[in-house]
Amino acid sequence: MIITLNGISINDFSIQTVGELVRSKEFITEMEKYIEKSTGCGVSNQNLSQILLFVDESLPDEGIAIELNEKGVLSISGQCERALFYAMYEFWERYIGWRFYSFDDEHLLPCDKIELSPFSFTFEPKFKFRFSYTSGAFRDDIKRRQKGNFSVDNNT
C-alpha cells in the first residue's frame, strides 16, 4: 500500500515525540510498526516532513486530536499519555483502514493507495473511564487497542 500525506510518502516522514513523555520510545516504535505493516517498508527518516506525537493537556479528559496541516506535518495528540495511544490507534483505524478486533486479531482493509490532504479531527469521549473485564484487560498491548483505561494513574 502507498500512503501519502499531503503528497509526501509516509515512509519519508520522521517521527518525533514533543515534550517529556515517559513512553517516548514506545510511541515512536508503535508508529514505525504500523507504517511498516501498512506499506511493507520502514520509515526512512528523510525528514521530508514530520509526525509529531505529544500530550496536550488543554484537551478535555481523555480527548484526542489528529491534524495534517498544509505543510504536511501530521500532529497526533492526547490529553494524557494513555489518550495519545488512543489517538494513534484512531489515526490507523479512521484514516488508514486498520481494524483491531482483539489483542491478537488485527486487519488492514485492502487498498492500493491512500492519499490524505489536510484535515483536523478532535474527539472527546462521553465518559472518562473505560474498562474491560476480559482476561487480557491488564496487558498493555491489549488494552491500548481496545481503548481501555485500566490504570488508576491518569498519566499512563
XYZ file of N, CA, C and O in Angstrom:
624
model
N 0.846 -1.178 0.000
C 0.000 0.000 0.000
C 0.889 1.239 0.000
O 1.904 1.288 0.673
N 0.451 2.252 -0.727
C 1.140 3.535 -0.747
C 0.300 4.513 0.070
O -0.904 4.659 -0.176
N 0.922 5.170 1.034
C 0.230 6.154 1.861
C 0.942 7.486 1.689
O 2.145 7.585 1.955
N 0.215 8.491 1.233
C 0.803 9.824 1.127
C -0.009 10.800 1.972
O -1.238 10.742 2.023
N 0.715 11.657 2.649
C 0.105 12.697 3.469
C 0.476 14.032 2.840
O 1.647 14.412 2.823
N -0.513 14.685 2.268
C -0.297 15.957 1.584
C 0.791 15.825 0.508
O 1.648 16.677 0.360
N 0.772 14.693 -0.202
C 1.692 14.471 -1.315
C 3.036 13.873 -0.942
O 3.867 13.626 -1.810
N 3.280 13.606 0.329
C 4.571 13.064 0.781
C 4.362 11.643 1.294
O 3.460 11.398 2.090
N 5.201 10.715 0.852
C 5.097 9.330 1.314
C 5.288 9.264 2.827
O 6.230 9.869 3.364
N 4.427 8.528 3.503
C 4.543 8.393 4.961
C 5.880 7.759 5.357
O 6.386 7.982 6.443
N 6.487 7.008 4.444
C 7.781 6.387 4.734
C 8.910 7.409 4.801
O 9.976 7.121 5.320
N 8.703 8.604 4.249
C 9.731 9.645 4.246
C 9.589 10.630 5.400
O 10.298 11.631 5.466
N 8.672 10.362 6.304
C 8.480 11.224 7.464
C 9.469 10.844 8.567
O 9.925 9.713 8.638
N 9.774 11.798 9.426
C 10.473 11.471 10.666
C 9.424 11.503 11.770
O 8.484 12.300 11.726
N 9.567 10.611 12.741
C 8.615 10.526 13.845
C 9.293 11.075 15.092
O 10.382 10.633 15.448
N 8.641 12.028 15.733
C 9.225 12.658 16.914
C 8.179 12.805 18.007
O 7.012 13.061 17.711
N 8.628 12.652 19.230
C 7.773 12.998 20.363
C 8.152 14.402 20.799
O 9.295 14.823 20.675
N 7.169 15.129 21.294
C 7.375 16.503 21.733
C 7.114 16.552 23.228
O 6.108 16.030 23.701
N 8.000 17.169 23.967
C 7.850 17.252 25.414
C 8.397 16.005 26.088
O 8.943 15.105 25.442
N 8.260 15.972 27.388
C 8.772 14.850 28.165
C 7.698 13.782 28.305
O 6.753 13.944 29.064
N 7.866 12.717 27.547
C 6.933 11.604 27.619
C 7.648 10.411 28.239
O 8.742 10.055 27.809
N 7.008 9.793 29.211
C 7.590 8.638 29.879
C 7.818 7.516 28.871
O 8.824 6.832 28.889
N 6.883 7.338 27.954
C 6.944 6.231 26.994
C 7.342 6.706 25.595
O 6.869 6.175 24.596
N 8.203 7.674 25.502
C 8.591 8.267 24.227
C 8.987 7.233 23.181
O 8.487 7.229 22.058
N 9.886 6.335 23.533
C 10.362 5.308 22.598
C 9.221 4.385 22.163
O 9.126 3.992 21.001
N 8.335 4.069 23.096
C 7.209 3.181 22.813
C 6.247 3.793 21.772
O 5.764 3.107 20.882
N 6.014 5.111 21.876
C 5.150 5.789 20.914
C 5.757 5.724 19.510
O 5.085 5.407 18.543
N 7.045 6.039 19.412
C 7.726 6.042 18.115
C 7.746 4.639 17.523
O 7.441 4.441 16.342
N 8.072 3.647 18.342
C 8.123 2.257 17.871
C 6.771 1.798 17.352
O 6.683 1.128 16.317
N 5.700 2.171 18.038
C 4.359 1.768 17.615
C 3.995 2.400 16.270
O 3.435 1.749 15.389
N 4.315 3.671 16.079
C 4.048 4.323 14.795
C 4.863 3.674 13.685
O 4.342 3.393 12.602
N 6.136 3.435 13.934
C 7.000 2.797 12.929
C 6.475 1.412 12.553
O 6.489 1.027 11.383
N 6.005 0.676 13.560
C 5.500 -0.679 13.323
C 4.324 -0.672 12.344
O 4.293 -1.462 11.389
N 3.377 0.239 12.547
C 2.201 0.245 11.680
C 2.475 0.894 10.322
O 1.797 0.572 9.344
N 3.459 1.756 10.237
C 3.866 2.253 8.917
C 4.439 1.096 8.112
O 4.077 0.885 6.949
N 5.312 0.305 8.737
C 5.907 -0.830 8.030
C 4.864 -1.897 7.690
O 4.854 -2.438 6.589
N 3.973 -2.198 8.632
C 2.933 -3.194 8.358
C 1.987 -2.731 7.248
O 1.481 -3.547 6.483
N 1.755 -1.443 7.158
C 0.827 -0.902 6.164
C 1.443 -0.827 4.780
O 0.788 -1.121 3.779
N 2.692 -0.406 4.693
C 3.315 -0.124 3.398
C 4.304 -1.192 2.949
O 4.695 -1.215 1.792
N 4.742 -2.036 3.888
C 5.758 -3.028 3.555
C 7.164 -2.469 3.625
O 8.138 -3.181 3.374
N 7.294 -1.190 3.975
C 8.608 -0.534 4.071
C 8.697 0.210 5.394
O 7.700 0.723 5.891
N 9.891 0.287 5.912
C 10.105 1.033 7.143
C 10.179 2.525 6.890
O 10.078 3.002 5.759
N 10.366 3.272 7.953
C 10.492 4.726 7.876
C 11.927 5.053 7.479
O 12.883 4.551 8.076
N 12.088 5.905 6.471
C 13.429 6.259 6.006
C 14.023 7.423 6.785
O 15.213 7.671 6.721
N 13.182 8.144 7.532
C 13.613 9.329 8.285
C 14.330 10.335 7.396
O 15.319 10.938 7.794
N 13.828 10.521 6.188
C 14.415 11.511 5.286
C 14.026 12.928 5.674
O 14.470 13.886 5.061
N 13.182 13.066 6.664
C 12.755 14.366 7.180
C 12.083 15.242 6.126
O 12.194 16.459 6.168
N 11.390 14.611 5.169
C 10.638 15.418 4.212
C 9.448 16.072 4.903
O 8.962 17.104 4.473
N 9.005 15.454 5.974
C 8.006 16.042 6.848
C 8.051 15.298 8.184
O 8.909 14.439 8.377
N 7.136 15.640 9.086
C 7.201 15.088 10.438
C 5.862 14.527 10.892
O 4.807 15.022 10.500
N 5.970 13.526 11.743
C 4.837 13.069 12.541
C 5.195 13.448 13.968
O 6.216 12.990 14.499
N 4.398 14.319 14.569
C 4.651 14.783 15.926
C 3.655 14.126 16.871
O 2.437 14.192 16.650
N 4.160 13.503 17.917
C 3.344 12.831 18.921
C 3.533 13.570 20.241
O 4.668 13.728 20.700
N 2.432 14.004 20.852
C 2.599 14.772 22.087
C 1.343 14.765 22.946
O 0.246 14.466 22.473
N 1.536 15.118 24.215
C 0.437 15.286 25.163
C 0.030 16.751 25.134
O 0.874 17.649 25.197
N -1.265 16.990 25.012
C -1.820 18.336 25.024
C -2.833 18.406 26.163
O -3.976 17.982 26.021
N -2.401 18.921 27.297
C -3.258 18.956 28.484
C -4.433 19.911 28.353
O -5.326 19.906 29.192
N -4.461 20.714 27.297
C -5.611 21.604 27.093
C -6.811 20.862 26.507
O -7.922 21.389 26.495
N -6.592 19.642 26.019
C -7.703 18.827 25.526
C -8.566 18.383 26.703
O -8.076 18.277 27.826
N -9.841 18.096 26.456
C -10.694 17.596 27.543
C -10.213 16.226 28.029
O -9.414 15.573 27.347
N -10.698 15.776 29.189
C -10.286 14.483 29.745
C -10.352 13.392 28.693
O -11.394 13.187 28.062
N -9.221 12.705 28.512
C -9.098 11.593 27.565
C -9.331 12.011 26.113
O -9.472 11.168 25.234
N -9.356 13.316 25.843
C -9.587 13.808 24.493
C -8.385 13.559 23.588
O -7.258 13.390 24.053
N -8.661 13.529 22.276
C -7.599 13.320 21.295
C -7.746 14.330 20.165
O -8.832 14.863 19.926
N -6.642 14.583 19.467
C -6.653 15.462 18.295
C -5.669 14.908 17.271
O -4.575 14.461 17.620
N -6.082 14.922 16.014
C -5.239 14.477 14.905
C -5.365 15.542 13.829
O -6.480 15.916 13.446
N -4.227 16.038 13.343
C -4.275 17.090 12.335
C -3.144 16.912 11.333
O -1.996 16.649 11.703
N -3.472 17.043 10.068
C -2.487 17.108 8.992
C -2.578 18.517 8.442
O -3.609 18.918 7.905
N -1.498 19.297 8.596
C -1.573 20.689 8.165
C -1.119 20.862 6.711
O -0.704 19.910 6.057
N -1.180 22.082 6.224
C -0.850 22.401 4.829
C 0.609 22.096 4.489
O 0.938 21.828 3.343
N 1.487 22.127 5.478
C 2.916 21.846 5.241
C 3.216 20.355 5.266
O 4.350 19.949 5.091
N 2.194 19.534 5.538
C 2.389 18.093 5.562
C 2.804 17.537 6.902
O 3.184 16.377 7.004
N 2.739 18.337 7.961
C 3.083 17.867 9.305
C 1.854 17.199 9.913
O 0.775 17.793 9.972
N 2.018 15.953 10.341
C 0.944 15.213 10.999
C 1.154 15.304 12.504
O 2.184 14.875 13.018
N 0.189 15.890 13.198
C 0.241 16.020 14.662
C -0.804 15.096 15.259
O -1.980 15.149 14.882
N -0.356 14.261 16.180
C -1.258 13.347 16.890
C -1.067 13.615 18.371
O 0.046 13.524 18.881
N -2.163 13.945 19.059
C -2.030 14.283 20.480
C -3.179 13.718 21.291
O -4.253 13.424 20.770
N -2.913 13.589 22.580
C -3.913 13.150 23.536
C -3.766 13.955 24.811
O -2.701 14.522 25.077
N -4.807 13.977 25.608
C -4.798 14.766 26.839
C -3.796 14.224 27.853
O -3.275 14.951 28.666
N -3.514 12.934 27.791
C -2.506 12.297 28.641
C -1.831 11.221 27.785
O -2.211 11.017 26.632
N -0.840 10.552 28.304
C -0.133 9.554 27.503
C -1.057 8.423 27.060
O -0.952 7.932 25.936
N -1.958 8.025 27.917
C -2.907 6.973 27.542
C -3.755 7.436 26.356
O -3.950 6.716 25.380
N -4.252 8.667 26.403
C -5.062 9.212 25.315
C -4.238 9.346 24.033
O -4.774 9.199 22.933
N -2.942 9.589 24.158
C -2.085 9.657 22.975
C -2.047 8.307 22.264
O -2.102 8.239 21.031
N -1.972 7.221 23.016
C -2.058 5.894 22.384
C -3.400 5.738 21.666
O -3.467 5.245 20.543
N -4.511 6.181 22.305
C -5.824 6.105 21.659
C -5.810 6.888 20.356
O -6.370 6.447 19.348
N -5.197 8.065 20.385
C -5.148 8.909 19.189
C -4.381 8.219 18.064
O -4.786 8.286 16.900
N -3.293 7.552 18.398
C -2.521 6.838 17.375
C -3.363 5.733 16.742
O -3.412 5.601 15.514
N -4.036 4.955 17.557
C -4.879 3.888 17.016
C -6.067 4.457 16.242
O -6.497 3.887 15.243
N -6.594 5.580 16.689
C -7.681 6.232 15.956
C -7.203 6.637 14.559
O -7.931 6.469 13.576
N -5.995 7.173 14.475
C -5.441 7.524 13.167
C -5.371 6.293 12.269
O -5.815 6.329 11.123
N -4.839 5.203 12.759
C -4.690 3.996 11.938
C -6.048 3.418 11.529
O -6.216 2.937 10.414
N -7.026 3.497 12.420
C -8.358 2.969 12.091
C -9.118 3.896 11.136
O -9.625 3.458 10.101
N -9.210 5.145 11.487
C -10.053 6.096 10.759
C -9.496 6.452 9.375
O -10.242 6.565 8.409
N -8.187 6.640 9.281
C -7.618 7.162 8.043
C -6.877 6.132 7.190
O -6.735 6.324 5.989
N -6.389 5.059 7.787
C -5.591 4.090 7.025
C -6.355 2.786 6.794
O -6.117 2.106 5.815
N -7.278 2.436 7.649
C -8.098 1.253 7.415
C -7.755 0.056 8.272
O -8.197 -1.059 7.996
N -6.996 0.252 9.335
C -6.718 -0.851 10.256
C -7.956 -1.133 11.089
O -8.725 -0.227 11.409
N -8.129 -2.387 11.462
C -9.182 -2.799 12.386
C -8.540 -3.656 13.456
O -7.817 -4.608 13.161
N -8.793 -3.289 14.706
C -8.234 -4.002 15.850
C -9.392 -4.688 16.573
O -10.134 -4.057 17.310
N -9.548 -5.981 16.316
C -10.677 -6.723 16.868
C -10.393 -7.295 18.249
O -11.280 -7.380 19.078
N -9.178 -7.717 18.490
C -8.776 -8.223 19.798
C -7.262 -8.096 19.875
O -6.620 -7.632 18.939
N -6.690 -8.522 20.984
C -5.252 -8.339 21.166
C -4.415 -9.060 20.114
O -3.310 -8.647 19.807
N -4.944 -10.101 19.508
C -4.162 -10.826 18.509
C -4.886 -10.933 17.167
O -4.558 -11.768 16.345
N -5.861 -10.074 16.951
C -6.621 -10.099 15.707
C -6.757 -8.685 15.167
O -7.594 -7.906 15.614
N -5.883 -8.356 14.223
C -5.922 -7.047 13.594
C -5.848 -7.241 12.083
O -5.224 -8.189 11.603
N -6.520 -6.362 11.351
C -6.566 -6.492 9.894
C -6.470 -5.116 9.257
O -7.003 -4.142 9.781
N -5.823 -5.080 8.098
C -5.769 -3.875 7.286
C -6.709 -4.083 6.104
O -6.571 -5.064 5.367
N -7.673 -3.191 5.956
C -8.606 -3.302 4.847
C -7.849 -3.170 3.526
O -6.925 -2.366 3.415
N -8.212 -3.947 2.520
C -7.472 -3.922 1.253
C -7.595 -2.572 0.546
O -8.689 -2.021 0.425
N -6.473 -2.059 0.119
C -6.422 -0.786 -0.590
C -5.024 -0.649 -1.196
O -4.041 -1.038 -0.570
N -4.937 -0.113 -2.393
C -3.630 0.070 -3.028
C -2.974 1.382 -2.637
O -1.758 1.467 -2.509
N -3.797 2.426 -2.471
C -3.225 3.751 -2.232
C -4.169 4.596 -1.388
O -5.383 4.596 -1.605
N -3.603 5.307 -0.427
C -4.359 6.254 0.388
C -3.647 7.597 0.288
O -2.441 7.690 0.537
N -4.386 8.609 -0.112
C -3.845 9.959 -0.203
C -4.645 10.852 0.735
O -5.840 11.049 0.535
N -3.977 11.386 1.741
C -4.649 12.262 2.695
C -4.251 13.706 2.428
O -3.072 14.011 2.251
N -5.241 14.582 2.397
C -4.987 16.013 2.290
C -5.234 16.613 3.673
O -5.742 15.938 4.572
N -4.880 17.878 3.884
C -5.017 18.462 5.223
C -6.400 18.247 5.838
O -7.426 18.346 5.159
N -6.397 17.928 7.130
C -7.630 17.706 7.879
C -7.362 17.984 9.348
O -6.220 18.087 9.787
N -8.433 18.078 10.097
C -8.340 18.242 11.547
C -9.458 17.422 12.179
O -10.613 17.515 11.760
N -9.121 16.612 13.170
C -10.087 15.758 13.838
C -9.860 15.850 15.338
O -8.725 15.754 15.816
N -10.916 16.066 16.093
C -10.829 16.016 17.556
C -11.961 15.143 18.070
O -13.001 15.003 17.420
N -11.719 14.566 19.223
C -12.729 13.700 19.824
C -12.644 13.812 21.335
O -11.556 13.774 21.915
N -13.797 13.962 21.960
C -13.906 13.965 23.412
C -14.822 12.822 23.814
O -15.996 12.807 23.445
N -14.287 11.836 24.553
C -15.149 10.718 24.953
C -16.292 11.195 25.848
O -16.145 12.149 26.598
N -17.400 10.510 25.743
C -18.571 10.869 26.541
C -18.409 10.465 28.000
O -19.092 10.977 28.877
N -17.514 9.528 28.254
C -17.230 9.137 29.633
C -15.724 8.999 29.776
O -15.008 8.736 28.820
N -15.226 9.190 30.987
C -13.790 9.269 31.202
C -13.129 7.909 31.294
O -12.042 7.707 30.775
N -13.739 6.965 31.951
C -13.043 5.722 32.256
C -13.615 4.570 31.462
O -14.819 4.361 31.448
N -12.752 3.831 30.801
C -13.166 2.659 30.025
C -12.570 1.434 30.686
O -11.416 1.445 31.072
N -13.349 0.388 30.780
C -12.829 -0.823 31.408
C -13.390 -2.047 30.706
O -14.512 -2.051 30.244
N -12.577 -3.074 30.665
C -12.998 -4.336 30.067
C -12.702 -5.443 31.066
O -11.651 -5.453 31.693
N -13.608 -6.366 31.197
C -13.406 -7.475 32.109
C -12.912 -8.725 31.385
O -13.172 -9.829 31.797
N -12.197 -8.533 30.281
C -11.646 -9.667 29.552
C -10.398 -10.176 30.253
O -9.785 -9.469 31.051
N -9.992 -11.379 29.915
C -8.842 -11.988 30.595
C -7.545 -11.231 30.337
O -6.638 -11.265 31.144
N -7.449 -10.530 29.224
C -6.211 -9.817 28.915
C -6.279 -8.340 29.209
O -5.446 -7.576 28.741
N -7.251 -7.910 29.992
C -7.507 -6.493 30.191
C -6.338 -5.718 30.787
O -6.276 -4.515 30.650
N -5.416 -6.384 31.432
C -4.334 -5.664 32.078
C -3.015 -5.738 31.315
O -2.021 -5.216 31.770
N -3.007 -6.360 30.151
C -1.804 -6.381 29.318
C -1.769 -5.115 28.480
O -2.732 -4.777 27.804
N -0.639 -4.393 28.499
C -0.529 -3.127 27.784
C -0.875 -3.245 26.308
O -1.570 -2.408 25.752
N -0.382 -4.294 25.643
C -0.613 -4.418 24.210
C -2.084 -4.636 23.882
O -2.557 -4.265 22.821
N -2.828 -5.216 24.804
C -4.251 -5.470 24.580
C -5.082 -4.241 24.914
O -5.918 -3.806 24.132
N -4.855 -3.650 26.046
C -5.739 -2.581 26.500
C -5.682 -1.340 25.609
O -6.662 -0.660 25.444
N -4.551 -1.073 24.976
C -4.476 0.098 24.100
C -5.343 -0.090 22.874
O -6.027 0.811 22.443
N -5.286 -1.263 22.273
C -6.061 -1.494 21.055
C -7.548 -1.511 21.339
O -8.351 -1.151 20.497
N -7.926 -1.948 22.530
C -9.334 -1.955 22.897
C -9.756 -0.604 23.455
O -10.887 -0.409 23.847
N -8.794 0.319 23.502
C -9.025 1.672 24.001
C -9.616 1.645 25.404
O -10.591 2.316 25.693
N -8.994 0.856 26.264
C -9.470 0.745 27.633
C -8.539 1.427 28.610
O -7.339 1.425 28.449
N -9.095 2.031 29.617
C -8.323 2.664 30.681
C -8.282 1.690 31.849
O -9.297 1.436 32.465
N -7.129 1.195 32.141
C -7.055 0.176 33.177
C -6.087 0.569 34.285
O -5.685 -0.239 35.066
N -5.707 1.807 34.315
C -4.754 2.256 35.297
C -5.390 3.324 36.166
O -6.160 4.149 35.703
N -5.048 3.317 37.423
C -5.534 4.344 38.330
C -4.824 5.661 38.032
O -5.382 6.732 38.136
N -3.557 5.560 37.616
C -2.750 6.730 37.302
C -3.213 7.319 35.972
O -3.169 6.660 34.943
N -3.646 8.556 35.959
C -4.177 9.190 34.767
C -3.116 9.484 33.713
O -3.431 9.901 32.626
N -1.853 9.302 34.031
C -0.786 9.601 33.090
C -0.292 8.391 32.336
O 0.668 8.464 31.608
N -0.904 7.224 32.527
C -0.416 6.015 31.842
C -1.407 5.550 30.818
O -2.510 5.966 30.769
